[in-house]
Coordinates of N, CA, C and O in Angstrom, one line a residue:
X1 N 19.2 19.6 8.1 CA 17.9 20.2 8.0 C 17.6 20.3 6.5 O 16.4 20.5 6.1
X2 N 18.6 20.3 5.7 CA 18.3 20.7 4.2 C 18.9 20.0 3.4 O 18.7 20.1 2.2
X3 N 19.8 18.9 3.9 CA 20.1 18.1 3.1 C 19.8 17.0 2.5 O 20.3 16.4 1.6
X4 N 18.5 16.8 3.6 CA 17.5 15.7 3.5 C 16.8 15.6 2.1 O 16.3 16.6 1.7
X5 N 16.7 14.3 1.1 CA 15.5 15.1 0.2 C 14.0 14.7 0.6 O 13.8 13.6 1.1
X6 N 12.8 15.7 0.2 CA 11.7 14.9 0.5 C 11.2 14.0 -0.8 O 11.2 14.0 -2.0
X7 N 10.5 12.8 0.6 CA 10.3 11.4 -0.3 C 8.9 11.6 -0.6 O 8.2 12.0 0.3
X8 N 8.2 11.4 -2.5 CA 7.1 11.8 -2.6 C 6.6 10.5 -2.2 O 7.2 9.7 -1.5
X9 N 5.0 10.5 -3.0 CA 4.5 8.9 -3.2 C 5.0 9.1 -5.0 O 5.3 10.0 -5.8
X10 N 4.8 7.7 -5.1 CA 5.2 7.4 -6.5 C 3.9 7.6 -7.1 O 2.9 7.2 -6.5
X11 N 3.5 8.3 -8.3 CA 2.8 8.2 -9.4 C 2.7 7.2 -10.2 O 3.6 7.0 -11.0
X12 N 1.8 6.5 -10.1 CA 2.1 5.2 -11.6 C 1.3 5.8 -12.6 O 0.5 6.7 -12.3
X13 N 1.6 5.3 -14.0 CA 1.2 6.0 -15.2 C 0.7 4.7 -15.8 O -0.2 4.8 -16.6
X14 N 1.3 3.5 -15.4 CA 0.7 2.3 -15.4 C 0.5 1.2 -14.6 O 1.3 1.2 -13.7
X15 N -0.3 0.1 -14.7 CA -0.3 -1.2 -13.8 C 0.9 -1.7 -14.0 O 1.4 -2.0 -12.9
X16 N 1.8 -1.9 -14.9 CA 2.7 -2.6 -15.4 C 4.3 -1.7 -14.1 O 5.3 -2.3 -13.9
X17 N 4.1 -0.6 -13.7 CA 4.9 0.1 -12.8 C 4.8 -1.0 -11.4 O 5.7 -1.5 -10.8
X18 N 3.4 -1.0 -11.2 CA 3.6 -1.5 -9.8 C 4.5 -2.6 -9.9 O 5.3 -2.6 -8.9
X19 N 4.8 -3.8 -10.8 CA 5.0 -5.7 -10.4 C 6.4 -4.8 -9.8 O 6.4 -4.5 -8.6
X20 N 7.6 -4.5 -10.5 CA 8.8 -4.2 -10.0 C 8.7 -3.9 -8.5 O 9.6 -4.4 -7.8
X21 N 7.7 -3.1 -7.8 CA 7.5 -2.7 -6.7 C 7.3 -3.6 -5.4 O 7.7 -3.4 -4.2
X22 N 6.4 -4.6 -6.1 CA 5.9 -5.5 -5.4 C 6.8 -6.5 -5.3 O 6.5 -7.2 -4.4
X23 N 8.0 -7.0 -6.1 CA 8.2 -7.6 -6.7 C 10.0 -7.3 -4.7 O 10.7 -8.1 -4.2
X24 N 9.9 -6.4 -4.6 CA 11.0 -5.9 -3.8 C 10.5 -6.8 -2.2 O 11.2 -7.5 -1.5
X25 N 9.6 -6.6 -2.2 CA 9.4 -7.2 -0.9 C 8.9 -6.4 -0.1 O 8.3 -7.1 0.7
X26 N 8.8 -4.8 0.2 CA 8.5 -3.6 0.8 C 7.0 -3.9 0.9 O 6.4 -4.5 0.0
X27 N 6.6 -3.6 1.9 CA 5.0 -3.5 1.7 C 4.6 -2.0 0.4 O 5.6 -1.4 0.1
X28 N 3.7 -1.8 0.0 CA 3.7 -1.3 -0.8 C 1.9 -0.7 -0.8 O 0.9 -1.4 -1.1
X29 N 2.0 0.6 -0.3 CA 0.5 1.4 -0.1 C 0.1 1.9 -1.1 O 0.8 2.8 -1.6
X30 N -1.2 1.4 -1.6 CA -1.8 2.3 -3.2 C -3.0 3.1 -2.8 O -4.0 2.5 -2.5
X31 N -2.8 4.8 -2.8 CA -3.9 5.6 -2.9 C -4.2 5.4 -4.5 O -3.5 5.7 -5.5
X32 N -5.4 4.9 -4.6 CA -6.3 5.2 -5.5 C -7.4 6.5 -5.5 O -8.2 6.6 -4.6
X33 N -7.4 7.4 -6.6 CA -8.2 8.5 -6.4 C -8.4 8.9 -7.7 O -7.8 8.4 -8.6
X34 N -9.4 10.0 -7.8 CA -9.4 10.4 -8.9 C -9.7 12.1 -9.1 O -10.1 12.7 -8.0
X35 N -9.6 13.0 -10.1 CA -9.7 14.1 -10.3 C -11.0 14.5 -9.9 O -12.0 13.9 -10.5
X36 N -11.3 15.7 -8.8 CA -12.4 16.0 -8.4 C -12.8 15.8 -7.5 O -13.9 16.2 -7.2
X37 N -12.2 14.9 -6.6 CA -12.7 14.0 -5.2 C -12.0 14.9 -4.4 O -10.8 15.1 -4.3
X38 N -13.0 15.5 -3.8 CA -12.9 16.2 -2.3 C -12.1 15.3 -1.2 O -11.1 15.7 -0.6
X39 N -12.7 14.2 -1.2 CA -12.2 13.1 0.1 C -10.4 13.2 -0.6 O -9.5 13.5 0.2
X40 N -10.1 13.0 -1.7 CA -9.2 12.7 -2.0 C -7.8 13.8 -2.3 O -6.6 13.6 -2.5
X41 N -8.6 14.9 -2.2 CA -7.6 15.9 -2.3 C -7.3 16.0 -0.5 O -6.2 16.4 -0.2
X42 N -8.0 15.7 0.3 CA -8.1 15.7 1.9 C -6.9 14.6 2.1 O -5.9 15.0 2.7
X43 N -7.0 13.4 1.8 CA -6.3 12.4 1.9 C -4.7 12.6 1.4 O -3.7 12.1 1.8
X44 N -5.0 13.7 0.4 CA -3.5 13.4 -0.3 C -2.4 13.9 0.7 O -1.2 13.5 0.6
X45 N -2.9 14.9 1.8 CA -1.7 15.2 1.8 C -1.1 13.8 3.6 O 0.0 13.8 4.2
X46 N -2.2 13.0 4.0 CA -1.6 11.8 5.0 C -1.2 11.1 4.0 O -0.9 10.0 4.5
X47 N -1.1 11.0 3.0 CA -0.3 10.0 1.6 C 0.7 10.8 1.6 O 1.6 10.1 2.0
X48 N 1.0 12.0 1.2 CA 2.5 12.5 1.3 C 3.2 12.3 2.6 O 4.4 11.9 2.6
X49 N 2.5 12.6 3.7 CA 3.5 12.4 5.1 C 3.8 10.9 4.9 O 5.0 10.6 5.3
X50 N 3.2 10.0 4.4 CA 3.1 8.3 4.8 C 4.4 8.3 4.2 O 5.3 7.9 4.8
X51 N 4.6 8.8 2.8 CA 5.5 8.7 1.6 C 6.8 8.9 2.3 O 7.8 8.2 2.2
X52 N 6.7 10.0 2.9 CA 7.9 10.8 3.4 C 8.6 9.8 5.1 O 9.8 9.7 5.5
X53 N 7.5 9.4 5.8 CA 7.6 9.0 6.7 C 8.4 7.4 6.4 O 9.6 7.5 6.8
X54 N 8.1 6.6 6.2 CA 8.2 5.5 5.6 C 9.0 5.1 4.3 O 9.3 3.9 4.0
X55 N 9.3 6.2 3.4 CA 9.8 6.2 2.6 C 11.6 4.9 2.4 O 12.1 4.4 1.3
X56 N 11.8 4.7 3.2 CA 13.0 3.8 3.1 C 12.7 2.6 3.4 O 13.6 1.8 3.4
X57 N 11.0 2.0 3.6 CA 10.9 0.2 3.9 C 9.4 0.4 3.8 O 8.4 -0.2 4.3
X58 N 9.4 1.4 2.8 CA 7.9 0.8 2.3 C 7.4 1.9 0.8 O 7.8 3.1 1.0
X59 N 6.8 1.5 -0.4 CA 6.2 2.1 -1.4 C 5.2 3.0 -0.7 O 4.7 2.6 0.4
X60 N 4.9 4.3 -1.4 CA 3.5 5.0 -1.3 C 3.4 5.2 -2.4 O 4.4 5.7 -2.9
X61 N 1.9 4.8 -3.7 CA 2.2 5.0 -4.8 C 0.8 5.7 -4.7 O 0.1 5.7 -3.6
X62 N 0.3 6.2 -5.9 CA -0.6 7.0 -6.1 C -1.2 6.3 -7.7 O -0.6 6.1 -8.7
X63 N -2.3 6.0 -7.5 CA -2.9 5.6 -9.2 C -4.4 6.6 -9.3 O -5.4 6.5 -8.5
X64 N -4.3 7.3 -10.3 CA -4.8 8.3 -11.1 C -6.1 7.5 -12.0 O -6.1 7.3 -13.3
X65 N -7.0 7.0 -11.1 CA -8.4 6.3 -11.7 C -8.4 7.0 -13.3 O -8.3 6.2 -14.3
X66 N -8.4 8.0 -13.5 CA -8.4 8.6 -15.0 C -7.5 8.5 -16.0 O -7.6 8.7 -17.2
X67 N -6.6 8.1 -15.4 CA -5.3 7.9 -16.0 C -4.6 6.6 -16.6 O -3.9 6.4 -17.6
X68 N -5.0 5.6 -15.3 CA -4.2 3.9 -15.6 C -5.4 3.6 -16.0 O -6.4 3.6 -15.2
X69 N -5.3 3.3 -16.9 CA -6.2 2.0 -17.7 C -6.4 0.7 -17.0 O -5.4 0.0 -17.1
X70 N -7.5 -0.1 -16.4 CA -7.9 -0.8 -16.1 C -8.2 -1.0 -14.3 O -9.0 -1.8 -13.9
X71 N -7.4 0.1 -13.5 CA -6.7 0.0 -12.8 C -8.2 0.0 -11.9 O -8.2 -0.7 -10.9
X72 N -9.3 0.5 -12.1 CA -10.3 0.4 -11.3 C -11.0 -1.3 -11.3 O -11.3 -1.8 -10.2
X73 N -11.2 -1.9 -12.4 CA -11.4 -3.2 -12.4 C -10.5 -4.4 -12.0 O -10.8 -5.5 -11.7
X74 N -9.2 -3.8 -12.2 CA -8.4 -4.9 -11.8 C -8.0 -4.9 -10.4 O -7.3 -5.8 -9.9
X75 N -8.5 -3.5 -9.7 CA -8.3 -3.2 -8.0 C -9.4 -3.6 -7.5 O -9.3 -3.9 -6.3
X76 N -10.8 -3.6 -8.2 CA -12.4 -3.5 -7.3 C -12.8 -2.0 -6.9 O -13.9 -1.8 -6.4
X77 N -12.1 -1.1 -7.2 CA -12.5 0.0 -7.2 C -13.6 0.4 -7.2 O -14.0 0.8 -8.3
X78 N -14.4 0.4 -6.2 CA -15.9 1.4 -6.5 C -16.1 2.6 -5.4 O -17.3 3.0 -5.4
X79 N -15.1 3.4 -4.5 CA -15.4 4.7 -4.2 C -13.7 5.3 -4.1 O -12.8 4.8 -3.6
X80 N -13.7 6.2 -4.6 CA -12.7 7.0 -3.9 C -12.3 7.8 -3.0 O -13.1 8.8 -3.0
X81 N -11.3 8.0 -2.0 CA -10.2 7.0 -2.5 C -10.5 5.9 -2.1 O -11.4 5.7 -1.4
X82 N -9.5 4.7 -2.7 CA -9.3 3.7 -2.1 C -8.3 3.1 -1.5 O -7.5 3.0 -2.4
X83 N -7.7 2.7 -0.6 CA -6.1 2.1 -0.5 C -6.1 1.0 -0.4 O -7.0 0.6 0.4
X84 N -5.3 0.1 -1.0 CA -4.8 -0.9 -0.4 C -3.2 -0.9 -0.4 O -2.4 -0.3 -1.0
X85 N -3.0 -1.9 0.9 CA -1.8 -2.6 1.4 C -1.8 -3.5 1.5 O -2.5 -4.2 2.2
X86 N -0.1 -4.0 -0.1 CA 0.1 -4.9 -0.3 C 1.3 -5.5 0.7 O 2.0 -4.7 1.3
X87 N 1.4 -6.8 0.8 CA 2.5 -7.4 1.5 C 2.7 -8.7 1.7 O 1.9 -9.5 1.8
X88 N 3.9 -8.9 1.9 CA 4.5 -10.4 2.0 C 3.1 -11.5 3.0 O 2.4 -11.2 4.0
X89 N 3.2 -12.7 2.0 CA 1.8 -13.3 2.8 C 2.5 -14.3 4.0 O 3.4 -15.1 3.8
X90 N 1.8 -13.9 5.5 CA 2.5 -14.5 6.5 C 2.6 -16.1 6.9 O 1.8 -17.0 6.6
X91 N 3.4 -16.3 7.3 CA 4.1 -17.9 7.9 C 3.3 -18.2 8.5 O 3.1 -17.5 9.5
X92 N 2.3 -19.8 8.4 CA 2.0 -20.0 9.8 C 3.2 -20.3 11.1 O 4.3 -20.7 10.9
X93 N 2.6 -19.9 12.3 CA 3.4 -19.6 13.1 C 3.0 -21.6 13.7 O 2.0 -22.4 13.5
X94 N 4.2 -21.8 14.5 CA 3.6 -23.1 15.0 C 2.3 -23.6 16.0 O 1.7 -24.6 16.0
X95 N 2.3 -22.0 17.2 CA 1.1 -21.6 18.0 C -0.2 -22.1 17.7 O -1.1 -22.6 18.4
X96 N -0.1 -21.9 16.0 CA -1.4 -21.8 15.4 C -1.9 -23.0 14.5 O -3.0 -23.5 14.1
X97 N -0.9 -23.3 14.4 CA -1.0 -25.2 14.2 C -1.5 -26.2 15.5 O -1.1 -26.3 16.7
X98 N -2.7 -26.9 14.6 CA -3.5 -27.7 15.8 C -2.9 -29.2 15.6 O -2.5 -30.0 16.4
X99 N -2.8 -29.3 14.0 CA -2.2 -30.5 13.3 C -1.6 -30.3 12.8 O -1.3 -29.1 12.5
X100 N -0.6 -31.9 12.2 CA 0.5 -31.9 11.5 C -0.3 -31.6 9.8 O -1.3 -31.9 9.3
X101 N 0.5 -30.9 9.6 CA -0.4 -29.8 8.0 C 0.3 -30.5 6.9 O 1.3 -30.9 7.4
X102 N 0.2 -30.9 5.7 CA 0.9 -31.4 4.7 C 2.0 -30.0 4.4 O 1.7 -28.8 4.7
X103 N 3.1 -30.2 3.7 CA 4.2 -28.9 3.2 C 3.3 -28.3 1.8 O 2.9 -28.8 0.7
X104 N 3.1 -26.9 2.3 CA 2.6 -26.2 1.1 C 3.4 -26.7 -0.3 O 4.6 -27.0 -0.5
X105 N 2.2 -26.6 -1.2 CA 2.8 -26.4 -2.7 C 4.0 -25.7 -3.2 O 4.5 -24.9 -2.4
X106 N 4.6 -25.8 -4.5 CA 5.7 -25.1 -4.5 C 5.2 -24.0 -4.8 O 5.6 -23.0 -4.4
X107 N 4.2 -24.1 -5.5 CA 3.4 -22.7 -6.0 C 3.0 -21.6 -4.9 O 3.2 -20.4 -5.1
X108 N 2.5 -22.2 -3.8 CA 2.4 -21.3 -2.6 C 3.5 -20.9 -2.0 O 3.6 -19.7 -1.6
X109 N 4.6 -21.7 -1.7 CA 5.6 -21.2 -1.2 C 6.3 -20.0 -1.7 O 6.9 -19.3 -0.9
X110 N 6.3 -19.7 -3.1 CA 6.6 -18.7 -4.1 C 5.8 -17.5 -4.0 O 6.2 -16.5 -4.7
X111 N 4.6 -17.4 -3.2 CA 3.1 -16.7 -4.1 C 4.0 -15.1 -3.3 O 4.8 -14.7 -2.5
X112 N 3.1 -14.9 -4.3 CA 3.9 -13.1 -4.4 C 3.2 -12.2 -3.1 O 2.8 -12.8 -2.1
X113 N 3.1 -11.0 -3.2 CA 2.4 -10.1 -2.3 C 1.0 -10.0 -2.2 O 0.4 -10.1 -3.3
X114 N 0.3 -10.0 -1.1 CA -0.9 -10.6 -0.9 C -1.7 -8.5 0.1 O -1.2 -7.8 0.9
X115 N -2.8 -8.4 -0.5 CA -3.4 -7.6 0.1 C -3.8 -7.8 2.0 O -4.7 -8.5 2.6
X116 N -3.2 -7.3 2.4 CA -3.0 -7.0 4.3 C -4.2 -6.0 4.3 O -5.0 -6.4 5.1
X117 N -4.6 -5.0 3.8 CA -5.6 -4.1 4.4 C -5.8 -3.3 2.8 O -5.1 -3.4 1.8
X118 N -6.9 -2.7 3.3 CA -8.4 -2.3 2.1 C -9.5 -1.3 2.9 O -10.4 -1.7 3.6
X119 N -9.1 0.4 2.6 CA -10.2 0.8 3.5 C -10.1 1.9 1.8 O -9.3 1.9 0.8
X120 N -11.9 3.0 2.0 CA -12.0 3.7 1.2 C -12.3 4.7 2.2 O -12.4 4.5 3.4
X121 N -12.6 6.1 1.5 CA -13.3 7.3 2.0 C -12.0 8.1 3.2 O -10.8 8.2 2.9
X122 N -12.4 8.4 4.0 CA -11.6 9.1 4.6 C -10.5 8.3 5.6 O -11.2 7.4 5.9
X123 N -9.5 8.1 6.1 CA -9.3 7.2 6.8 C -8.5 8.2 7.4 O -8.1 9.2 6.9
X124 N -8.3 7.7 8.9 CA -7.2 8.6 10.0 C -6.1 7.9 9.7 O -6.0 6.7 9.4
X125 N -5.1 9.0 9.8 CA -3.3 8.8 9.9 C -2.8 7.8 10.5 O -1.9 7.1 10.1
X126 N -3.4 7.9 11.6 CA -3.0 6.3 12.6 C -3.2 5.2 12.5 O -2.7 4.3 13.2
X127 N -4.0 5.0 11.6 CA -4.8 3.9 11.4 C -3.7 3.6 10.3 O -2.8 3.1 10.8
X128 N -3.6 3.8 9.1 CA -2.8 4.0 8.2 C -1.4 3.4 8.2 O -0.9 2.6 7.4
X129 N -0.8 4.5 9.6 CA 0.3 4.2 10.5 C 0.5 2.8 10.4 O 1.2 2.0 9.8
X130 N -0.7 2.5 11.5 CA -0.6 0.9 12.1 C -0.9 -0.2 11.1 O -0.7 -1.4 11.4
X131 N -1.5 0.0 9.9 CA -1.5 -1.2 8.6 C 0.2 -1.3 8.1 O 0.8 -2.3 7.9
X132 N 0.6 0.0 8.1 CA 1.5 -0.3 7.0 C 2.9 -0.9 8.1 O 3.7 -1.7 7.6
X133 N 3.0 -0.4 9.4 CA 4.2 -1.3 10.6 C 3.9 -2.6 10.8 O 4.9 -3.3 10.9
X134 N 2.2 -3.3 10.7 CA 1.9 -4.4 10.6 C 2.6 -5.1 9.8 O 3.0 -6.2 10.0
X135 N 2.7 -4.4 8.5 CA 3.0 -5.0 7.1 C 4.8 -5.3 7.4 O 5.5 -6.1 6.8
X136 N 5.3 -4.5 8.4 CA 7.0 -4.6 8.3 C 7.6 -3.1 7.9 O 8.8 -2.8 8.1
X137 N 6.8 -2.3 7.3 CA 7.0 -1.0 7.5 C 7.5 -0.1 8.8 O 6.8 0.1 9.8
X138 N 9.0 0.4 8.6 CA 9.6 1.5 9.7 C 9.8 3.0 9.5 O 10.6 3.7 8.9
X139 N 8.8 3.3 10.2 CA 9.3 4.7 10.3 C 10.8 5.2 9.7 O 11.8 4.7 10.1
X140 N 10.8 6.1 8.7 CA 12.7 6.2 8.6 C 12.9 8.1 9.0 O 14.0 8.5 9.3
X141 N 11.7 9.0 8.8 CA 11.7 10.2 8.9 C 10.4 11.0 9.2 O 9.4 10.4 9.5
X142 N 10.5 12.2 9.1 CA 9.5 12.5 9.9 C 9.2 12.6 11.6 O 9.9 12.1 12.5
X143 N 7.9 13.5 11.6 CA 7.3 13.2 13.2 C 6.0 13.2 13.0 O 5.3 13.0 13.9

């Protein structure tokens, strides 16, 4: 009961924090917010449960619109909060193949983490839930 520690979300202080992140393979959830947002102080605390819940197969990071430099232009940022979830970009399955496809580029075969979901304003817990299990994200604690 006490030996547990609790898992926060990560604070970034810069963009240059996230690539390492992304870089793991973990899906990887960014609350974007900023000082003063009602919606956002409401949100923070299903960002801590996510953090804590998920904490062992997936990032919860937090970026401080006031804080990281660029981080609203280089996300699209225009309300807060915003989140996105990052993650590995999926395989076509063969189901979904009508034709024989030429073999991706090497360049695609390589491409890094790809945005899975994008919501702003208030968002429910479950909803949340079900982006980030989509992404390969497991529950590891919590209820």
């Amino acid at each position: 009961m006490f030996g547990r520690k609790r898992v926060k979300p990560i604070d970034l202080k810069t963009l240059d924090q996230l690539k390492p992140l992304l870089a793991e393979g973990k899906p990887v959830l960014i609350d974007f917010w900023q000082v003063g947002c009602r919606n956002c102080k409401i949100m923070d605390g299903i960002v801590s449960e996510l953090a804590e819940e998920y904490g062992g197969s997936a990032h919860v990071v937090k970026v401080d619109l006031g804080r990281v430099a660029n981080a609203k232009d280089s996300f699209q940022v225009k309300a807060t909060p915003t989140f996105l979830l990052f993650g590995r970009p999926s395989l076509p399955t063969a189901k979904k193949k009508a034709k024989r496809q030429p073999a991706p580029a090497p360049e695609r075969a390589q491409q890094g983490p790809v945005v899975k979901w994008r919501a702003s304003g208030l968002v429910r817990k479950d909803v949340m839930t079900r982006a980030l299990e989509n992404s390969g994200a497991v529950r590891v604690g919590g209820d």
